[in-house]
Short mmCIF file of N, CA, C and O in Angstrom, two decimals:
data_model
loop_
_atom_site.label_atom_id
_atom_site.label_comp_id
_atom_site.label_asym_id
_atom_site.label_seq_id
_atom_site.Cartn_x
_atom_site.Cartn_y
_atom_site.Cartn_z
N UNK A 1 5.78 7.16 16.18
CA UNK A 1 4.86 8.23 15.88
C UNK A 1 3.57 7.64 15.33
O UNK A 1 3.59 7.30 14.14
N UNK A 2 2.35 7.46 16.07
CA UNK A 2 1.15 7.01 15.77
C UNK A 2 0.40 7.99 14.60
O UNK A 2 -0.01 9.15 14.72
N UNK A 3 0.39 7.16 13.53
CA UNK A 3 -0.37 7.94 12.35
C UNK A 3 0.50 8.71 11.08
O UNK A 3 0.18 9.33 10.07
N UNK A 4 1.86 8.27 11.78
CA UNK A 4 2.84 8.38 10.77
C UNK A 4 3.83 6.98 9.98
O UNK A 4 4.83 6.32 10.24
N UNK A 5 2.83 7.07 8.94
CA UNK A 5 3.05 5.54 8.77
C UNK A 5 3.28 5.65 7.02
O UNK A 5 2.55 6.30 6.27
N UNK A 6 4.54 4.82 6.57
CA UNK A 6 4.81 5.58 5.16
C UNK A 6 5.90 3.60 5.01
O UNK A 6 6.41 2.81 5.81
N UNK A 7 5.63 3.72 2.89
CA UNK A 7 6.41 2.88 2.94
C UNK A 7 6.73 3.03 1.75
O UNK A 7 5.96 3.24 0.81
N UNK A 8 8.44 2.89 1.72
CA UNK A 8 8.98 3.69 0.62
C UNK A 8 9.64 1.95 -0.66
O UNK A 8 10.24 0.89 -0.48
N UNK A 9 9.01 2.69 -1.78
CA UNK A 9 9.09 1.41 -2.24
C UNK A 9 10.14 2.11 -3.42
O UNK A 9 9.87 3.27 -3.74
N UNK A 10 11.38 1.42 -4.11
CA UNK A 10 12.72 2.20 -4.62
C UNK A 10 12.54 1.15 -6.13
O UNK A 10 12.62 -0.08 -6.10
N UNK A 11 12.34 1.80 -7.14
CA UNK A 11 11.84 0.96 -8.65
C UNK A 11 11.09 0.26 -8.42
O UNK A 11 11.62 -0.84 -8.28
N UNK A 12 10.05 0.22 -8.29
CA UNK A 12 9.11 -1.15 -8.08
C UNK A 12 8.86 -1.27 -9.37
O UNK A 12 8.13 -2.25 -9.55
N UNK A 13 9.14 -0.74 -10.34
CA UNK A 13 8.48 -1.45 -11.38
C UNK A 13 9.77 -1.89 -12.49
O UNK A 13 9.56 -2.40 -13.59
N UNK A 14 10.84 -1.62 -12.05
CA UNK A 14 11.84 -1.92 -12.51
C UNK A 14 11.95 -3.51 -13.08
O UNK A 14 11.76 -4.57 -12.48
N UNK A 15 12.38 -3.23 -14.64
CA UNK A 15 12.55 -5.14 -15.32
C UNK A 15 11.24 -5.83 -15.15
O UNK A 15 11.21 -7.05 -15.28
N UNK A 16 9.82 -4.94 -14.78
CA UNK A 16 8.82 -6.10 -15.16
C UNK A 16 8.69 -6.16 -16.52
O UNK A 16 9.33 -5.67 -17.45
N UNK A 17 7.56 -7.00 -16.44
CA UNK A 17 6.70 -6.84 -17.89
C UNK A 17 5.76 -6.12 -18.40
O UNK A 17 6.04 -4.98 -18.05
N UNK A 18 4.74 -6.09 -19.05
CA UNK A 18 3.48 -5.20 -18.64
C UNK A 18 2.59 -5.59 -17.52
O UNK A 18 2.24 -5.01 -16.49
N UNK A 19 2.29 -6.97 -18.16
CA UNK A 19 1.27 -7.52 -17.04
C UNK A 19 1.43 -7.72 -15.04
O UNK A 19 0.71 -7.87 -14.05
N UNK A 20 2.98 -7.57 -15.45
CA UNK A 20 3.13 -8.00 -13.36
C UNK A 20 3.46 -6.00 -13.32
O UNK A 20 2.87 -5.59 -12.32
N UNK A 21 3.94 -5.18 -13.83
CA UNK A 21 3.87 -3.80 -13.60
C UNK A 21 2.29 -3.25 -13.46
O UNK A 21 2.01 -2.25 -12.81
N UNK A 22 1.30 -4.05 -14.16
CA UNK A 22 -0.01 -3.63 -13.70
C UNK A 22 -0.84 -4.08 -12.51
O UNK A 22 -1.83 -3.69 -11.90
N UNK A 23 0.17 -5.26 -12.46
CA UNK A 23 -0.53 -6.01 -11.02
C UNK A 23 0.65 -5.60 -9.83
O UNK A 23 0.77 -6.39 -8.89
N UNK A 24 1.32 -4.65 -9.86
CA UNK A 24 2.27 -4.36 -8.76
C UNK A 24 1.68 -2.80 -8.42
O UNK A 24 1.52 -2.34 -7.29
N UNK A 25 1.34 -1.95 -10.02
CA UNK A 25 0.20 -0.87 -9.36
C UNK A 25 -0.65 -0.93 -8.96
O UNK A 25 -0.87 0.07 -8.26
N UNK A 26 -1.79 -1.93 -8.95
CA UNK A 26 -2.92 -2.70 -8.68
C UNK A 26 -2.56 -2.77 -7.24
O UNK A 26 -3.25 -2.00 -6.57
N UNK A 27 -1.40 -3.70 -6.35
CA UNK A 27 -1.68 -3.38 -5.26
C UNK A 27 -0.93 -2.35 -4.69
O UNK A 27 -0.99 -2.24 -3.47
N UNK A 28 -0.13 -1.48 -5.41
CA UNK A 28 0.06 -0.23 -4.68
C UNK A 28 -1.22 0.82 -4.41
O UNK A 28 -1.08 1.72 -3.58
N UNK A 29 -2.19 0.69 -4.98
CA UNK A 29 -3.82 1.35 -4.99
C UNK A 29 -4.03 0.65 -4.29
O UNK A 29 -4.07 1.32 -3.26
N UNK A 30 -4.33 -0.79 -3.90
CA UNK A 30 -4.90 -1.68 -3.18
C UNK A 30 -4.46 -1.00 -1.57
O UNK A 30 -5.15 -0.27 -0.87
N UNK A 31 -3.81 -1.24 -1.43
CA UNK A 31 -2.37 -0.57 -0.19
C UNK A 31 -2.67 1.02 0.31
O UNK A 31 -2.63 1.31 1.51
N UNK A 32 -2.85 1.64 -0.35
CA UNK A 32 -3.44 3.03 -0.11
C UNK A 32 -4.85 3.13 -0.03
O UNK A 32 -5.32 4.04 0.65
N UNK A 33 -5.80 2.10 -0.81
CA UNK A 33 -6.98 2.49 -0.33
C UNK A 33 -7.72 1.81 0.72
O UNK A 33 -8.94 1.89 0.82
N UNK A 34 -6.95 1.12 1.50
CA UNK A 34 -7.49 0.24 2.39
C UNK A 34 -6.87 1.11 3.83
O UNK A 34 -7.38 0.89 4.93
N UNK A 35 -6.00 1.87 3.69
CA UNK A 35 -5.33 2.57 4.54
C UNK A 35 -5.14 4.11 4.50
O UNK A 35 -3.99 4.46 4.21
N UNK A 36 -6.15 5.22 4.75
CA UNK A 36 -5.49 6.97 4.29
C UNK A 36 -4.75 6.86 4.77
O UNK A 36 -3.92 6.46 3.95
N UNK A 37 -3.87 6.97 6.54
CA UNK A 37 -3.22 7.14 6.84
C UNK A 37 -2.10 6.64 6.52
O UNK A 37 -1.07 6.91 7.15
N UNK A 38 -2.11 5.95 5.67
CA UNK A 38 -0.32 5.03 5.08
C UNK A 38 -0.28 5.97 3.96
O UNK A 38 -1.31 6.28 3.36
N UNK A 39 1.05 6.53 3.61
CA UNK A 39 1.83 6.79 2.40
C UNK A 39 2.43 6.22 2.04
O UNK A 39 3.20 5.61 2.78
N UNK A 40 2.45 6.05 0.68
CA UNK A 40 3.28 4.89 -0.15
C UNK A 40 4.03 6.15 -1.25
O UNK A 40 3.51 6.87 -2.11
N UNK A 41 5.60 5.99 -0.72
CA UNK A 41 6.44 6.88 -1.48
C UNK A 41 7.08 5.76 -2.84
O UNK A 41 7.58 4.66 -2.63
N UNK A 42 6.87 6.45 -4.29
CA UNK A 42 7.54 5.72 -4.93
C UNK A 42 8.41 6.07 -5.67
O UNK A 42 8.14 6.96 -6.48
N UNK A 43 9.71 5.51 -5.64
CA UNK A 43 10.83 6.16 -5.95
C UNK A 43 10.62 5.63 -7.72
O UNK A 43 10.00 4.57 -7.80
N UNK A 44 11.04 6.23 -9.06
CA UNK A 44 10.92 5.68 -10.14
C UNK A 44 11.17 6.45 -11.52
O UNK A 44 10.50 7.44 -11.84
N UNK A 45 12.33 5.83 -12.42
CA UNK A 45 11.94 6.64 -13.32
C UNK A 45 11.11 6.61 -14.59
O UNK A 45 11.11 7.35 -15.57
N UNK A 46 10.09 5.05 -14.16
CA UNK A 46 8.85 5.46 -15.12
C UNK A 46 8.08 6.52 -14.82
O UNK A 46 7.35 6.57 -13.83
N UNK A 47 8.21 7.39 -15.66
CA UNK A 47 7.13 8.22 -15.60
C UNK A 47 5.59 7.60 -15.62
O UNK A 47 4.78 7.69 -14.70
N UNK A 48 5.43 7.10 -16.58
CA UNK A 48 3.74 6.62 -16.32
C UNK A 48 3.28 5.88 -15.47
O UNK A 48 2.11 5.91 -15.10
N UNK A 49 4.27 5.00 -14.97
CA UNK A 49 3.90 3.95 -13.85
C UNK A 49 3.53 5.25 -12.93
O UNK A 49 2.38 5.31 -12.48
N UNK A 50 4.24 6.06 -12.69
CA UNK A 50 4.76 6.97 -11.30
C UNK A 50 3.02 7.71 -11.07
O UNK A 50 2.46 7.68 -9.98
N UNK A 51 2.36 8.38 -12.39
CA UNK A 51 1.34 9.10 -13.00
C UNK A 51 0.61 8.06 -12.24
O UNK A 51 0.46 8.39 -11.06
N UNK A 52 0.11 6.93 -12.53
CA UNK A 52 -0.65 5.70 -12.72
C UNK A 52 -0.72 5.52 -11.01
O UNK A 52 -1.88 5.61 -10.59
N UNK A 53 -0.26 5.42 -10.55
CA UNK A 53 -0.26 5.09 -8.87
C UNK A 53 -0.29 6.03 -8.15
O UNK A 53 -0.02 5.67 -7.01
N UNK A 54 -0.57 7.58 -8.25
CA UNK A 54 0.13 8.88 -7.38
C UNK A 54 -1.16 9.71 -7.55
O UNK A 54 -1.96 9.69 -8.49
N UNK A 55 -1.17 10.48 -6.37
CA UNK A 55 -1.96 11.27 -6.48
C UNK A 55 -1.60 12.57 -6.11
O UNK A 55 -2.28 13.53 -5.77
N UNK A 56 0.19 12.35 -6.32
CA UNK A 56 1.10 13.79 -6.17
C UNK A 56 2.22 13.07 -6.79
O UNK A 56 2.63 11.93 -6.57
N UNK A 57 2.62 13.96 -7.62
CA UNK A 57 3.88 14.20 -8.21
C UNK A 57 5.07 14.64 -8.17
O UNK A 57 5.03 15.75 -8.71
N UNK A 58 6.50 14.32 -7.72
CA UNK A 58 7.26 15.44 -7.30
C UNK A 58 8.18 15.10 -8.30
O UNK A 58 8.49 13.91 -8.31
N UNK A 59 8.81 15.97 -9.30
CA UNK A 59 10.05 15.41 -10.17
C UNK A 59 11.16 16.11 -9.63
O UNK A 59 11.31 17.29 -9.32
N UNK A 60 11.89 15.17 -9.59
CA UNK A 60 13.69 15.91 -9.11
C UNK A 60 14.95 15.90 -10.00
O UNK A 60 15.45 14.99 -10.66
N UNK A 61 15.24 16.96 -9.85
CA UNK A 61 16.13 17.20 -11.16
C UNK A 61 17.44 18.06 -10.81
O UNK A 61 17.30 18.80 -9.83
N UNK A 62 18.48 18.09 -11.34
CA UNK A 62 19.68 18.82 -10.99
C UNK A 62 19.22 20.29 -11.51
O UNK A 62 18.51 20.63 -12.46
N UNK A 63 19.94 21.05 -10.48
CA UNK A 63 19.71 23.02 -10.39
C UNK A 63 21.09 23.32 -10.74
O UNK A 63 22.07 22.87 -10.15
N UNK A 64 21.12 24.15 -11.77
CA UNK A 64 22.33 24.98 -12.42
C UNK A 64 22.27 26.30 -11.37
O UNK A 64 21.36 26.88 -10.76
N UNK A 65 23.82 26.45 -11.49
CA UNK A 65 24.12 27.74 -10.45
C UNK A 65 23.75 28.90 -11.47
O UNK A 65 24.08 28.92 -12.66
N UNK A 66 23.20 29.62 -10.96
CA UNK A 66 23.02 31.13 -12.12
C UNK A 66 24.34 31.43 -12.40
O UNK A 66 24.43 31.77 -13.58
N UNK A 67 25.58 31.46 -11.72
CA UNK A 67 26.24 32.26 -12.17
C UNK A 67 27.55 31.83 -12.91
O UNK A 67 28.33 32.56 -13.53
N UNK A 68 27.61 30.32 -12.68
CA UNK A 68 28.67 29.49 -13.31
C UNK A 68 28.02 28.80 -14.21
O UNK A 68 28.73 28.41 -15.14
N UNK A 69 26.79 28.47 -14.25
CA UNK A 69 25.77 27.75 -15.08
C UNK A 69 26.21 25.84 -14.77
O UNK A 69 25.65 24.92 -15.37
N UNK A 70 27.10 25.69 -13.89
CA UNK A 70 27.21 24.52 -13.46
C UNK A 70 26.18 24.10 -12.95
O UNK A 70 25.26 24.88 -12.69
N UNK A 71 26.08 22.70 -12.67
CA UNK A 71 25.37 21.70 -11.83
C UNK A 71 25.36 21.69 -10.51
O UNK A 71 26.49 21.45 -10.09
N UNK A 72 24.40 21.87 -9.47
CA UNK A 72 24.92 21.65 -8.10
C UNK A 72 24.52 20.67 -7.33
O UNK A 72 23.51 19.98 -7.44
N UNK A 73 25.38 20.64 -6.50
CA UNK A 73 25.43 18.95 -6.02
C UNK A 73 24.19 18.53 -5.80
O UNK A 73 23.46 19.52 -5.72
N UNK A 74 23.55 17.46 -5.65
CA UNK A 74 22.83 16.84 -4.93
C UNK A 74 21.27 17.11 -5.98
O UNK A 74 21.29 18.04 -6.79
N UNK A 75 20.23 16.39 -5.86
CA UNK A 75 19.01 16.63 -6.63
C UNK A 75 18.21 17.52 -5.79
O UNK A 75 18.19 17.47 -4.56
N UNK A 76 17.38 18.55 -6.70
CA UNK A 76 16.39 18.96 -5.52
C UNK A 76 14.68 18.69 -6.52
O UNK A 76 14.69 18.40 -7.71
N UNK A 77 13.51 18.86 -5.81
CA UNK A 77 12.56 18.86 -6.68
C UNK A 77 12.26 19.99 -7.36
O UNK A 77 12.46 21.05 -6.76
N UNK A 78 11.89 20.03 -8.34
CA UNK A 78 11.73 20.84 -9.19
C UNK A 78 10.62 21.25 -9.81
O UNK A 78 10.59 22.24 -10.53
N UNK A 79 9.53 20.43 -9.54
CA UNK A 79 8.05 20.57 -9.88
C UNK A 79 7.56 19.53 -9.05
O UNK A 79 7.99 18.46 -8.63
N UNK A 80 6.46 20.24 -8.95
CA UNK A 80 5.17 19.05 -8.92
C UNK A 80 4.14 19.14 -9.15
O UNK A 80 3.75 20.22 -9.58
N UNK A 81 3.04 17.84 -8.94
CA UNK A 81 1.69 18.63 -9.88
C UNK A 81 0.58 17.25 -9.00
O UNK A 81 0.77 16.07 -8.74
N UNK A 82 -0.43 18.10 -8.81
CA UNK A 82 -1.08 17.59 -7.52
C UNK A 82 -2.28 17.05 -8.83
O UNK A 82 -3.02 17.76 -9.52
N UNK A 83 -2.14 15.69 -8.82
CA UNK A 83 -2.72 14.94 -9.59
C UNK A 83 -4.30 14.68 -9.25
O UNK A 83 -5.28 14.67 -10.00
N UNK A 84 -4.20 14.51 -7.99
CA UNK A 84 -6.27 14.77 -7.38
C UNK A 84 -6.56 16.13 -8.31
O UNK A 84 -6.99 16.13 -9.47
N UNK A 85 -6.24 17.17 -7.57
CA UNK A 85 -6.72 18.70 -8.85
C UNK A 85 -6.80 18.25 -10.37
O UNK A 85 -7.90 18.24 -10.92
N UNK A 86 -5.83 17.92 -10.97
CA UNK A 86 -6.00 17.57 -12.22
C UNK A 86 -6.83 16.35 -13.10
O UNK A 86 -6.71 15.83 -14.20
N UNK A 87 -7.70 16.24 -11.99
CA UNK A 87 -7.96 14.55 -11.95
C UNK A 87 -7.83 13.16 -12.73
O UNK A 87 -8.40 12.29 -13.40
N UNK A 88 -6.97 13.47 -12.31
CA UNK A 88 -5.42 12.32 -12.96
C UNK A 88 -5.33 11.27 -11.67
O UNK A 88 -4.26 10.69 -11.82
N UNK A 89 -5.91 10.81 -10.59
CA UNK A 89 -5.85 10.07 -9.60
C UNK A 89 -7.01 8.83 -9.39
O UNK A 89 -8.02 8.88 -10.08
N UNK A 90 -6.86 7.95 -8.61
CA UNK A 90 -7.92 7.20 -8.40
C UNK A 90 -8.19 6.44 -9.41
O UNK A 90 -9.03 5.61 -9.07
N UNK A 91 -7.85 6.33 -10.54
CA UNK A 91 -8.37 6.15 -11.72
C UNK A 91 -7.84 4.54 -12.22
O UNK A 91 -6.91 4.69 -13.01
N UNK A 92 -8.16 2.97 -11.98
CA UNK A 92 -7.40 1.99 -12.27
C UNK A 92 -7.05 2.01 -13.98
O UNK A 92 -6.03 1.48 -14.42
N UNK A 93 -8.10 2.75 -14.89
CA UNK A 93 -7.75 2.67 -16.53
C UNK A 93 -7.92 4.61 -16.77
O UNK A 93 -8.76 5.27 -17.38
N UNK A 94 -6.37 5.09 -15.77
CA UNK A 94 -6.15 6.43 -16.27
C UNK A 94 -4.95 6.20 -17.21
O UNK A 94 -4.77 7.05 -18.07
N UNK A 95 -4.05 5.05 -17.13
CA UNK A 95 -3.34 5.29 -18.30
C UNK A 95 -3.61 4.82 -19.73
O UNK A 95 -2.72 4.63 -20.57
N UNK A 96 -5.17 4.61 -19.94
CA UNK A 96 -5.78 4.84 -21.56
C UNK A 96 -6.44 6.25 -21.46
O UNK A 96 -7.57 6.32 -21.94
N UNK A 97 -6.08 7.04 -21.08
CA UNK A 97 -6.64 8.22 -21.26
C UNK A 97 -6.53 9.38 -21.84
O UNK A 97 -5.49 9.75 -21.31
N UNK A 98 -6.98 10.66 -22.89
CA UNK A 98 -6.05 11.58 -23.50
C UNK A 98 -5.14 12.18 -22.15
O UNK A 98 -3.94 12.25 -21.92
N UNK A 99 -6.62 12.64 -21.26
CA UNK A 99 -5.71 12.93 -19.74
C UNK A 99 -4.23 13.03 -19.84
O UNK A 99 -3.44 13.92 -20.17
N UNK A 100 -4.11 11.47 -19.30
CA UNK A 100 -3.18 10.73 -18.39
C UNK A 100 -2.16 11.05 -19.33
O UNK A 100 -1.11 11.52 -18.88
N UNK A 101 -2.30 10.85 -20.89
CA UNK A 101 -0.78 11.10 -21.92
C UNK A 101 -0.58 11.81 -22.16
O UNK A 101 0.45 11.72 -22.83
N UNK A 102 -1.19 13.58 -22.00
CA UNK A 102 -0.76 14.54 -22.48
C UNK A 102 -0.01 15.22 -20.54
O UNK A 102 0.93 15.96 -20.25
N UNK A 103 -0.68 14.75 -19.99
CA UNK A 103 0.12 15.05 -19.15
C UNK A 103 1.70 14.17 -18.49
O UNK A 103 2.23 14.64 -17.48
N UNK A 104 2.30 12.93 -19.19
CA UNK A 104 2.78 12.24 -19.55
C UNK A 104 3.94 13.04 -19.97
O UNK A 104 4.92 13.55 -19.43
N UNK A 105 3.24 12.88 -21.58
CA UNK A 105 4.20 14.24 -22.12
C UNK A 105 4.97 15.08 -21.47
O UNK A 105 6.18 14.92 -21.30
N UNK A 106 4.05 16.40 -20.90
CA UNK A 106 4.33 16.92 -20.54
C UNK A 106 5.24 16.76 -19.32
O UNK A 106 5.75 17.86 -19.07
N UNK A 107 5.56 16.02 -18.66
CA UNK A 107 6.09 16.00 -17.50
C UNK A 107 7.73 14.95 -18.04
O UNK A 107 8.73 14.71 -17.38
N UNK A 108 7.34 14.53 -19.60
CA UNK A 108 8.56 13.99 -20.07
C UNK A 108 9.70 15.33 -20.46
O UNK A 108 10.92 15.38 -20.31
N UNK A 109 8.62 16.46 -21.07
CA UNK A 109 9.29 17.56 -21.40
C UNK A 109 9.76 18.10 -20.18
O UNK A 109 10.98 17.95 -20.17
N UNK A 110 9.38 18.62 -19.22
CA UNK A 110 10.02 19.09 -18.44
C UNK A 110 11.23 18.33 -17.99
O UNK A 110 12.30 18.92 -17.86
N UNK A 111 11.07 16.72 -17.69
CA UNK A 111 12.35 16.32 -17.17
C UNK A 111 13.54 16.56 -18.34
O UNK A 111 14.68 16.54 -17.88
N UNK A 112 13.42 16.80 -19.86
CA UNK A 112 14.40 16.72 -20.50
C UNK A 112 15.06 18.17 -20.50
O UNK A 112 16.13 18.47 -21.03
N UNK A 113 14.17 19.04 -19.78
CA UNK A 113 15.04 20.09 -19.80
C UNK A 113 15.64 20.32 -18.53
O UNK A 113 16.13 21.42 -18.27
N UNK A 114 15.64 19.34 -17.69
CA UNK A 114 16.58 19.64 -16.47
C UNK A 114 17.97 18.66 -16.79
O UNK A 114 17.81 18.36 -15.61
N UNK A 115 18.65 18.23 -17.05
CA UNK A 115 19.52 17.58 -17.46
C UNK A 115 20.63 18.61 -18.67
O UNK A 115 21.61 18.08 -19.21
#
């Protein structure tokens, strides 16, 4: 499929340090802006790394049945938040920002209430 071109990267930032986690977002921006047509999916549960490289957000979280209040199988997404609109994107020093941490926050709160 010409123009469907995506590359799914699963913890990338998993067990770095600071300095090679900033140079691994560095070329995940690098990678997207040399290319629109490439998507770079990143699987992760840093939240800020995730903020820091994205210019869409999707969090996935387990859905309780209304009527048993159980868990049901499998994850689905549960929010997202289109980070260009909020302009939370593009940005190589958005994570020194009030921005970037209150929306941080916020997206820490929501994941603690899906669990």
């Amino acid at each position: 499929m010409a123009g469907h071109r995506f590359i799914l990267m699963d913890e990338p930032f998993s067990g770095l340090d600071v300095l090679r986690m900033e140079q691994v977002a560095s070329l995940i921006a690098k990678l997207t802006s040399e290319d629109e047509l490439l998507t770079v999916i990143v699987v992760t549960h840093d939240i800020g790394a995730a903020i820091s490289v994205s210019d869409e957000l999707l969090l996935m979280g387990l859905e309780r049945d209304k009527e048993t209040g159980e868990f049901k199988e499998g994850a689905r997404i549960v929010a997202h938040s289109d980070l260009v609109a909020e302009g939370l994107a593009w940005d190589p020093d958005i994570r020194h920002t009030p921005r970037f941490l209150e929306h941080e926050a916020m997206v820490v709160e929501r994941f603690r209430h899906l669990c």
